mmCIF file of C-alpha atoms in Angstrom:
data_model
loop_
_atom_site.group_PDB
_atom_site.id
_atom_site.type_symbol
_atom_site.label_atom_id
_atom_site.label_comp_id
_atom_site.label_asym_id
_atom_site.label_seq_id
_atom_site.Cartn_x
_atom_site.Cartn_y
_atom_site.Cartn_z
ATOM 1 C CA MET A 1 -0.231 0.220 -0.233
ATOM 2 C CA ILE A 2 2.427 2.404 0.751
ATOM 3 C CA LYS A 3 4.862 0.983 -1.781
ATOM 4 C CA ALA A 4 1.960 2.111 -3.869
ATOM 5 C CA ALA A 5 0.895 5.449 -3.095
ATOM 6 C CA LEU A 6 5.263 6.235 -3.596
ATOM 7 C CA SER A 7 5.216 4.839 -6.925
ATOM 8 C CA VAL A 8 1.972 7.370 -7.777
ATOM 9 C CA LEU A 9 4.183 10.347 -6.061
ATOM 10 C CA LEU A 10 7.186 9.328 -8.083
ATOM 11 C CA VAL A 11 4.525 9.451 -11.012
ATOM 12 C CA LEU A 12 3.355 13.511 -10.212
ATOM 13 C CA ALA A 13 7.075 14.695 -8.997
ATOM 14 C CA ALA A 14 8.034 13.270 -12.586
ATOM 15 C CA LEU A 15 4.586 14.629 -13.981
ATOM 16 C CA SER A 16 4.849 18.062 -12.945
ATOM 17 C CA SER A 17 8.454 18.639 -13.972
ATOM 18 C CA THR A 18 8.309 17.683 -17.069
ATOM 19 C CA PHE A 19 5.410 20.390 -16.708
ATOM 20 C CA ALA A 20 6.595 23.150 -14.679
ATOM 21 C CA LYS A 21 7.551 26.361 -16.696
ATOM 22 C CA TYR A 22 10.529 27.082 -16.771
ATOM 23 C CA ILE A 23 11.754 29.561 -13.446
ATOM 24 C CA PRO A 24 14.291 32.153 -14.128
ATOM 25 C CA LYS A 25 17.723 30.999 -11.171
ATOM 26 C CA THR A 26 16.870 34.601 -9.766
ATOM 27 C CA GLY A 27 13.531 33.408 -9.161
ATOM 28 C CA LYS A 28 9.985 34.578 -10.957
ATOM 29 C CA ARG A 29 10.086 37.289 -12.876
ATOM 30 C CA ILE A 30 7.084 39.773 -13.411
ATOM 31 C CA PRO A 31 5.945 39.688 -16.859
ATOM 32 C CA GLN A 32 7.379 42.909 -18.567
ATOM 33 C CA THR A 33 4.137 45.129 -20.443
ATOM 34 C CA LEU A 34 4.681 47.726 -22.985
ATOM 35 C CA SER A 35 3.436 50.164 -21.341
ATOM 36 C CA ARG A 36 6.220 50.363 -18.677
ATOM 37 C CA GLY A 37 3.692 52.308 -16.468
ATOM 38 C CA TRP A 38 2.636 54.974 -18.802
ATOM 39 C CA GLY A 39 -0.888 53.496 -18.837
ATOM 40 C CA ASP A 40 -1.721 49.894 -18.507
ATOM 41 C CA GLN A 41 -6.099 50.352 -20.197
ATOM 42 C CA LEU A 42 -3.465 51.671 -23.721
ATOM 43 C CA ILE A 43 -2.816 49.654 -26.817
ATOM 44 C CA TRP A 44 0.869 50.147 -27.176
ATOM 45 C CA ALA A 45 2.676 50.225 -30.278
ATOM 46 C CA GLN A 46 5.735 48.586 -29.383
ATOM 47 C CA THR A 47 8.004 49.871 -32.245
ATOM 48 C CA TYR A 48 8.262 53.538 -34.789
ATOM 49 C CA GLU A 49 7.270 51.231 -37.728
ATOM 50 C CA GLU A 50 3.980 49.764 -35.996
ATOM 51 C CA GLY A 51 3.064 53.099 -34.841
ATOM 52 C CA LEU A 52 3.080 55.253 -37.900
ATOM 53 C CA TYR A 53 1.498 52.510 -39.392
ATOM 54 C CA TRP A 54 -1.805 52.068 -36.955
ATOM 55 C CA SER A 55 -1.470 56.171 -37.055
ATOM 56 C CA ARG A 56 -2.191 56.294 -41.555
ATOM 57 C CA SER A 57 -4.540 53.336 -41.296
ATOM 58 C CA ARG A 58 -6.779 54.813 -38.224
ATOM 59 C CA ASN A 59 -5.698 58.917 -38.938
ATOM 60 C CA LYS A 60 -5.010 59.804 -35.625
ATOM 61 C CA PRO A 61 -2.068 61.721 -34.770
ATOM 62 C CA LEU A 62 0.898 59.526 -33.232
ATOM 63 C CA MET A 63 2.317 60.549 -29.610
ATOM 64 C CA VAL A 64 6.427 59.364 -29.400
ATOM 65 C CA LEU A 65 7.144 59.106 -25.748
ATOM 66 C CA PHE A 66 10.798 59.039 -25.324
ATOM 67 C CA HIS A 67 11.863 58.223 -21.206
ATOM 68 C CA LEU A 68 13.543 55.876 -19.052
ATOM 69 C CA GLU A 69 13.039 53.891 -16.245
ATOM 70 C CA ASP A 70 16.054 55.108 -13.514
ATOM 71 C CA CYS A 71 15.490 59.064 -15.113
ATOM 72 C CA PRO A 72 14.229 60.244 -12.151
ATOM 73 C CA HIS A 73 12.225 62.856 -14.496
ATOM 74 C CA SER A 74 10.572 60.477 -16.445
ATOM 75 C CA LEU A 75 9.601 58.554 -13.008
ATOM 76 C CA ALA A 76 7.775 61.896 -11.664
ATOM 77 C CA LEU A 77 6.180 62.769 -15.404
ATOM 78 C CA LYS A 78 4.738 59.064 -15.532
ATOM 79 C CA LYS A 79 2.934 59.008 -12.053
ATOM 80 C CA VAL A 80 1.407 62.007 -12.894
ATOM 81 C CA PHE A 81 0.192 61.448 -16.649
ATOM 82 C CA SER A 82 0.026 57.462 -15.830
ATOM 83 C CA GLU A 83 -2.373 58.991 -12.415
ATOM 84 C CA ASP A 84 -3.567 62.180 -15.331
ATOM 85 C CA ASN A 85 -7.983 60.282 -16.592
ATOM 86 C CA GLU A 86 -8.672 62.672 -18.812
ATOM 87 C CA LEU A 87 -5.139 63.089 -20.907
ATOM 88 C CA GLN A 88 -5.556 58.861 -20.491
ATOM 89 C CA ARG A 89 -8.918 58.566 -21.409
ATOM 90 C CA THR A 90 -7.773 61.043 -24.734
ATOM 91 C CA LEU A 91 -4.208 58.866 -25.760
ATOM 92 C CA ASP A 92 -7.013 55.976 -26.146
ATOM 93 C CA GLU A 93 -9.581 57.346 -27.856
ATOM 94 C CA ASP A 94 -7.955 59.632 -30.388
ATOM 95 C CA PHE A 95 -3.876 59.510 -30.556
ATOM 96 C CA VAL A 96 -2.095 56.474 -30.788
ATOM 97 C CA VAL A 97 0.938 55.739 -28.522
ATOM 98 C CA LEU A 98 4.747 54.291 -28.964
ATOM 99 C CA ASN A 99 6.661 54.449 -25.181
ATOM 100 C CA LEU A 100 10.692 53.867 -26.952
ATOM 101 C CA VAL A 101 13.593 53.938 -23.745
ATOM 102 C CA TYR A 102 16.053 53.552 -26.216
ATOM 103 C CA GLU A 103 16.625 56.491 -29.402
ATOM 104 C CA THR A 104 15.510 55.818 -32.663
ATOM 105 C CA THR A 105 17.293 55.976 -36.357
ATOM 106 C CA ASP A 106 15.048 58.794 -37.012
ATOM 107 C CA LYS A 107 16.527 62.330 -36.654
ATOM 108 C CA HIS A 108 13.547 64.573 -37.154
ATOM 109 C CA LEU A 109 12.075 62.563 -34.172
ATOM 110 C CA SER A 110 14.927 64.562 -31.948
ATOM 111 C CA PRO A 111 14.833 68.193 -33.155
ATOM 112 C CA ASP A 112 16.817 69.704 -30.574
ATOM 113 C CA GLY A 113 18.803 67.155 -29.058
ATOM 114 C CA GLN A 114 17.740 62.793 -27.358
ATOM 115 C CA TYR A 115 17.017 63.765 -24.060
ATOM 116 C CA VAL A 116 14.350 62.224 -21.795
ATOM 117 C CA PRO A 117 11.421 63.236 -21.423
ATOM 118 C CA ARG A 118 10.581 63.853 -24.448
ATOM 119 C CA ILE A 119 7.286 64.185 -26.455
ATOM 120 C CA LEU A 120 7.095 64.689 -30.169
ATOM 121 C CA PHE A 121 3.208 64.241 -32.005
ATOM 122 C CA VAL A 122 3.462 62.559 -35.562
ATOM 123 C CA ASP A 123 0.330 63.465 -38.245
ATOM 124 C CA PRO A 124 -0.785 60.303 -39.706
ATOM 125 C CA THR A 125 0.478 62.010 -43.073
ATOM 126 C CA MET A 126 3.708 61.267 -41.434
ATOM 127 C CA THR A 127 4.979 64.759 -40.321
ATOM 128 C CA VAL A 128 6.632 64.888 -37.394
ATOM 129 C CA ARG A 129 5.145 67.665 -35.318
ATOM 130 C CA ALA A 130 8.066 70.052 -34.629
ATOM 131 C CA ASP A 131 6.026 73.059 -34.226
ATOM 132 C CA ILE A 132 4.472 71.053 -30.883
ATOM 133 C CA ASN A 133 6.588 71.968 -27.958
ATOM 134 C CA GLY A 134 6.506 72.259 -24.210
ATOM 135 C CA ARG A 135 7.963 75.040 -22.401
ATOM 136 C CA TYR A 136 11.469 75.008 -22.536
ATOM 137 C CA SER A 137 13.636 76.931 -24.954
ATOM 138 C CA ASN A 138 16.647 74.463 -24.257
ATOM 139 C CA ARG A 139 14.557 71.093 -24.596
ATOM 140 C CA MET A 140 11.584 72.241 -26.511
ATOM 141 C CA TYR A 141 10.040 68.585 -25.949
ATOM 142 C CA ALA A 142 10.239 68.151 -22.268
ATOM 143 C CA TYR A 143 7.503 68.299 -19.836
ATOM 144 C CA GLU A 144 7.296 68.424 -16.241
ATOM 145 C CA PRO A 145 4.326 67.159 -14.148
ATOM 146 C CA SER A 146 2.910 70.128 -13.843
ATOM 147 C CA ASP A 147 2.983 70.085 -17.681
ATOM 148 C CA ILE A 148 0.341 68.181 -17.614
ATOM 149 C CA LYS A 149 -2.757 70.690 -19.113
ATOM 150 C CA LEU A 150 -0.516 72.266 -21.265
ATOM 151 C CA LEU A 151 0.242 68.626 -22.766
ATOM 152 C CA LEU A 152 -3.496 68.313 -22.796
ATOM 153 C CA SER A 153 -3.332 71.452 -24.600
ATOM 154 C CA ASN A 154 -1.169 70.269 -27.019
ATOM 155 C CA MET A 155 -2.838 67.022 -26.881
ATOM 156 C CA GLN A 156 -5.954 69.012 -29.033
ATOM 157 C CA LYS A 157 -3.537 70.628 -31.092
ATOM 158 C CA ALA A 158 -2.278 67.583 -32.561
ATOM 159 C CA LYS A 159 -5.372 66.509 -33.128
ATOM 160 C CA LYS A 160 -6.364 69.164 -35.761
ATOM 161 C CA LEU A 161 -4.616 67.170 -38.648
ATOM 162 C CA LEU A 162 -2.761 68.612 -41.133
ATOM 163 C CA LYS A 163 -4.597 67.740 -44.076
ATOM 164 C CA SER A 164 -7.473 69.369 -42.413
ATOM 165 C CA GLU A 165 -5.357 72.531 -43.069
ATOM 166 C CA LEU A 166 -4.795 72.311 -46.450
ATOM 167 C CA MET B 1 -27.537 58.859 11.756
ATOM 168 C CA ILE B 2 -28.893 57.825 8.523
ATOM 169 C CA LYS B 3 -28.281 61.431 6.810
ATOM 170 C CA ALA B 4 -24.395 61.647 8.425
ATOM 171 C CA ALA B 5 -24.595 58.076 7.059
ATOM 172 C CA LEU B 6 -25.073 58.780 3.254
ATOM 173 C CA SER B 7 -22.648 61.796 3.726
ATOM 174 C CA VAL B 8 -19.895 59.664 4.602
ATOM 175 C CA LEU B 9 -21.377 57.659 1.554
ATOM 176 C CA LEU B 10 -21.216 60.147 -0.694
ATOM 177 C CA VAL B 11 -17.396 61.422 -0.378
ATOM 178 C CA LEU B 12 -16.654 57.762 -0.217
ATOM 179 C CA ALA B 13 -18.275 57.675 -3.831
ATOM 180 C CA ALA B 14 -16.691 61.284 -4.802
ATOM 181 C CA LEU B 15 -12.646 59.857 -3.442
ATOM 182 C CA SER B 16 -13.537 56.759 -5.431
ATOM 183 C CA SER B 17 -14.391 58.399 -8.759
ATOM 184 C CA THR B 18 -11.385 61.005 -7.816
ATOM 185 C CA PHE B 19 -8.826 58.626 -7.652
ATOM 186 C CA ALA B 20 -10.379 56.093 -10.516
ATOM 187 C CA LYS B 21 -7.581 54.813 -12.409
ATOM 188 C CA TYR B 22 -9.430 54.954 -16.067
ATOM 189 C CA ILE B 23 -11.419 52.158 -17.398
ATOM 190 C CA PRO B 24 -11.835 52.071 -21.321
ATOM 191 C CA LYS B 25 -15.283 52.135 -22.330
ATOM 192 C CA THR B 26 -15.411 48.883 -24.114
ATOM 193 C CA GLY B 27 -13.640 47.777 -20.063
ATOM 194 C CA LYS B 28 -10.987 46.493 -18.384
ATOM 195 C CA ARG B 29 -8.095 45.125 -20.719
ATOM 196 C CA ILE B 30 -5.079 43.448 -19.554
ATOM 197 C CA PRO B 31 -1.772 44.934 -19.703
ATOM 198 C CA GLN B 32 0.270 43.360 -23.038
ATOM 199 C CA THR B 33 3.123 41.804 -22.324
ATOM 200 C CA LEU B 34 6.269 42.129 -24.417
ATOM 201 C CA SER B 35 6.419 38.625 -24.591
ATOM 202 C CA ARG B 36 3.513 38.175 -26.570
ATOM 203 C CA GLY B 37 3.462 34.962 -24.839
ATOM 204 C CA TRP B 38 6.735 33.477 -26.418
ATOM 205 C CA GLY B 39 8.010 33.463 -23.051
ATOM 206 C CA ASP B 40 6.737 35.435 -19.689
ATOM 207 C CA GLN B 41 9.456 34.617 -17.990
ATOM 208 C CA LEU B 42 12.274 35.825 -20.579
ATOM 209 C CA ILE B 43 13.396 39.547 -20.983
ATOM 210 C CA TRP B 44 11.905 41.304 -23.982
ATOM 211 C CA ALA B 45 14.017 44.260 -25.859
ATOM 212 C CA GLN B 46 11.227 45.884 -27.611
ATOM 213 C CA THR B 47 13.155 47.186 -30.748
ATOM 214 C CA TYR B 48 15.286 46.421 -32.971
ATOM 215 C CA GLU B 49 18.286 48.770 -32.125
ATOM 216 C CA GLU B 50 17.602 48.687 -28.352
ATOM 217 C CA GLY B 51 17.999 43.717 -28.872
ATOM 218 C CA LEU B 52 21.489 45.139 -30.790
ATOM 219 C CA TYR B 53 23.124 47.380 -28.104
ATOM 220 C CA TRP B 54 21.919 44.848 -25.862
ATOM 221 C CA SER B 55 23.866 42.045 -28.414
ATOM 222 C CA ARG B 56 26.793 44.017 -28.335
ATOM 223 C CA SER B 57 27.038 45.127 -24.901
ATOM 224 C CA ARG B 58 26.568 41.953 -23.346
ATOM 225 C CA ASN B 59 28.211 39.968 -25.676
ATOM 226 C CA LYS B 60 25.320 38.055 -26.486
ATOM 227 C CA PRO B 61 24.078 36.260 -30.250
ATOM 228 C CA LEU B 62 20.186 38.142 -30.676
ATOM 229 C CA MET B 63 17.433 36.328 -31.891
ATOM 230 C CA VAL B 64 14.476 38.611 -33.556
ATOM 231 C CA LEU B 65 11.980 35.679 -34.099
ATOM 232 C CA PHE B 66 9.025 37.453 -36.947
ATOM 233 C CA HIS B 67 5.327 36.584 -35.991
ATOM 234 C CA LEU B 68 1.917 37.674 -35.767
ATOM 235 C CA GLU B 69 -0.989 36.694 -33.173
ATOM 236 C CA ASP B 70 -3.631 35.975 -36.020
ATOM 237 C CA CYS B 71 -1.480 33.835 -38.156
ATOM 238 C CA PRO B 72 -1.927 29.958 -36.909
ATOM 239 C CA HIS B 73 1.683 29.340 -37.904
ATOM 240 C CA SER B 74 3.025 31.261 -35.410
ATOM 241 C CA LEU B 75 0.631 30.171 -32.813
ATOM 242 C CA ALA B 76 1.258 26.623 -33.432
ATOM 243 C CA LEU B 77 5.079 27.215 -33.126
ATOM 244 C CA LYS B 78 4.513 30.214 -29.984
ATOM 245 C CA LYS B 79 2.499 27.232 -28.037
ATOM 246 C CA VAL B 80 5.888 24.296 -28.045
ATOM 247 C CA PHE B 81 7.937 27.486 -28.008
ATOM 248 C CA SER B 82 6.999 29.252 -25.045
ATOM 249 C CA GLU B 83 7.071 25.674 -23.155
ATOM 250 C CA ASP B 84 10.239 23.754 -23.406
ATOM 251 C CA ASN B 85 12.352 24.760 -20.696
ATOM 252 C CA GLU B 86 15.455 24.041 -22.490
ATOM 253 C CA LEU B 87 14.089 26.363 -25.056
ATOM 254 C CA GLN B 88 13.350 28.988 -22.834
ATOM 255 C CA ARG B 89 16.267 28.510 -20.358
ATOM 256 C CA THR B 90 19.291 28.559 -23.790
ATOM 257 C CA LEU B 91 17.380 32.188 -24.599
ATOM 258 C CA ASP B 92 17.086 33.072 -21.035
ATOM 259 C CA GLU B 93 20.407 32.477 -20.269
ATOM 260 C CA ASP B 94 22.587 33.135 -23.185
ATOM 261 C CA PHE B 95 20.100 34.887 -25.666
ATOM 262 C CA VAL B 96 18.973 38.482 -26.195
ATOM 263 C CA VAL B 97 15.380 38.081 -27.483
ATOM 264 C CA LEU B 98 13.177 40.287 -29.426
ATOM 265 C CA ASN B 99 10.448 39.778 -30.778
ATOM 266 C CA LEU B 100 8.158 41.358 -33.918
ATOM 267 C CA VAL B 101 5.202 41.441 -35.497
ATOM 268 C CA TYR B 102 5.809 44.883 -37.542
ATOM 269 C CA GLU B 103 8.596 44.352 -39.920
ATOM 270 C CA THR B 104 11.694 46.541 -39.340
ATOM 271 C CA THR B 105 13.135 48.611 -42.568
ATOM 272 C CA ASP B 106 17.032 46.667 -42.056
ATOM 273 C CA LYS B 107 16.657 44.302 -45.203
ATOM 274 C CA HIS B 108 19.040 42.312 -43.606
ATOM 275 C CA LEU B 109 16.255 40.687 -41.439
ATOM 276 C CA SER B 110 14.470 38.888 -44.407
ATOM 277 C CA PRO B 111 16.736 37.779 -46.695
ATOM 278 C CA ASP B 112 14.214 35.281 -48.689
ATOM 279 C CA GLY B 113 11.178 37.650 -47.719
ATOM 280 C CA GLN B 114 8.833 38.284 -44.982
ATOM 281 C CA TYR B 115 7.196 35.676 -44.324
ATOM 282 C CA VAL B 116 6.359 34.005 -40.534
ATOM 283 C CA PRO B 117 7.498 32.767 -38.249
ATOM 284 C CA ARG B 118 10.720 33.680 -39.230
ATOM 285 C CA ILE B 119 13.764 33.270 -37.015
ATOM 286 C CA LEU B 120 17.055 34.841 -37.793
ATOM 287 C CA PHE B 121 20.234 35.247 -35.409
ATOM 288 C CA VAL B 122 22.673 38.626 -35.207
ATOM 289 C CA ASP B 123 25.776 38.023 -33.616
ATOM 290 C CA PRO B 124 27.070 40.983 -31.214
ATOM 291 C CA THR B 125 29.414 42.044 -34.224
ATOM 292 C CA MET B 126 25.723 43.220 -35.779
ATOM 293 C CA THR B 127 25.977 40.571 -38.745
ATOM 294 C CA VAL B 128 23.119 38.531 -39.095
ATOM 295 C CA ARG B 129 23.737 35.058 -39.310
ATOM 296 C CA ALA B 130 21.480 33.961 -42.106
ATOM 297 C CA ASP B 131 24.167 30.331 -42.088
ATOM 298 C CA ILE B 132 21.896 29.633 -39.625
ATOM 299 C CA ASN B 133 18.525 27.879 -41.786
ATOM 300 C CA GLY B 134 15.703 25.553 -41.557
ATOM 301 C CA ARG B 135 14.831 22.571 -42.743
ATOM 302 C CA TYR B 136 12.708 24.535 -45.841
ATOM 303 C CA SER B 137 14.660 25.727 -49.062
ATOM 304 C CA ASN B 138 11.914 27.884 -50.109
ATOM 305 C CA ARG B 139 11.625 29.906 -46.176
ATOM 306 C CA MET B 140 14.354 29.279 -44.881
ATOM 307 C CA TYR B 141 13.913 30.734 -41.534
ATOM 308 C CA ALA B 142 10.245 29.537 -40.874
ATOM 309 C CA TYR B 143 10.538 27.172 -38.430
ATOM 310 C CA GLU B 144 7.611 24.046 -37.494
ATOM 311 C CA PRO B 145 7.014 23.200 -33.803
ATOM 312 C CA SER B 146 8.601 19.695 -35.377
ATOM 313 C CA ASP B 147 11.579 21.660 -35.818
ATOM 314 C CA ILE B 148 12.161 22.612 -32.169
ATOM 315 C CA LYS B 149 15.696 19.929 -31.735
ATOM 316 C CA LEU B 150 16.558 21.427 -35.266
ATOM 317 C CA LEU B 151 15.883 25.548 -33.088
ATOM 318 C CA LEU B 152 18.302 24.278 -30.546
ATOM 319 C CA SER B 153 21.430 23.257 -32.258
ATOM 320 C CA ASN B 154 21.339 26.326 -34.349
ATOM 321 C CA MET B 155 20.872 28.364 -31.262
ATOM 322 C CA GLN B 156 24.055 26.238 -30.186
ATOM 323 C CA LYS B 157 25.265 27.461 -33.446
ATOM 324 C CA ALA B 158 24.383 31.460 -32.838
ATOM 325 C CA LYS B 159 26.594 30.907 -29.705
ATOM 326 C CA LYS B 160 29.676 30.020 -31.399
ATOM 327 C CA LEU B 161 30.202 33.414 -31.540
ATOM 328 C CA LEU B 162 31.448 34.843 -35.202
ATOM 329 C CA LYS B 163 34.875 37.195 -34.009
ATOM 330 C CA SER B 164 36.033 33.768 -31.573
ATOM 331 C CA GLU B 165 36.242 32.165 -35.145
ATOM 332 C CA LEU B 166 38.541 34.742 -36.304
#
């Protein structure tokens, strides 16, 4: 009887090790999200190419957000950005969103340098809206947590698509 | 007493609506992961630029996996790929990994066309290893679920870095 129970246990152990999912030596990790904390309910593009494609096909402006996970200015902006419901709703309904921790090879996305945090808008015509900027003349596309209202008003500007101005 | 209870309720309701996180009209979404189901415990690069940077700085080969979320061949490979512990462990420990649902602008990543699923290895010297391929002559970088052993042996090939051959 004990022998039988032991065999069952051995079989179960063998089965569980066969079907156990891989766990890193350093312990189980929380899967990374594309949002990186900037809005878990938004549908984020993964790459600039993908963002441009969605922007053109849905006729919505693209917001490109450059940041770094260990940059205190990025983290401070992220907190306010992710908690602002009006901003999140507007982005979800009217924009294509992309956040990047690495620079792209497209120089149009760094009109005045590669600093973070930095927010650029791109029109569905694939034109980078260098005319839509924040309040700092030396870093024209930087925003601080206190600039959220300005960012919202810039989003309204970006929603007026270039082709409608023709 | 009832009045007091009502006021408390109202205050609580007001507070909860102020602090409630944004939820889309279509209902709450599960945040997208960078793994897209190909290995939740792996640390995925987001973009090709990022993958190349990690590959160079860590001196590990980069695996680039092109797939589509609604492609039955991709889904079949994903199931076997994500459940193979040896493959997942090897990728985690010895590779930089990137999965893409959009093509890059780099033609070296599509030596014989832009089909999915398609797996390319890139050496830390930034050389695409077009010499490491699967078993199909018309789609040299395609793998089927039954090709997992071949994929593992190709990963061993990719681990022999080009510079060590010099």
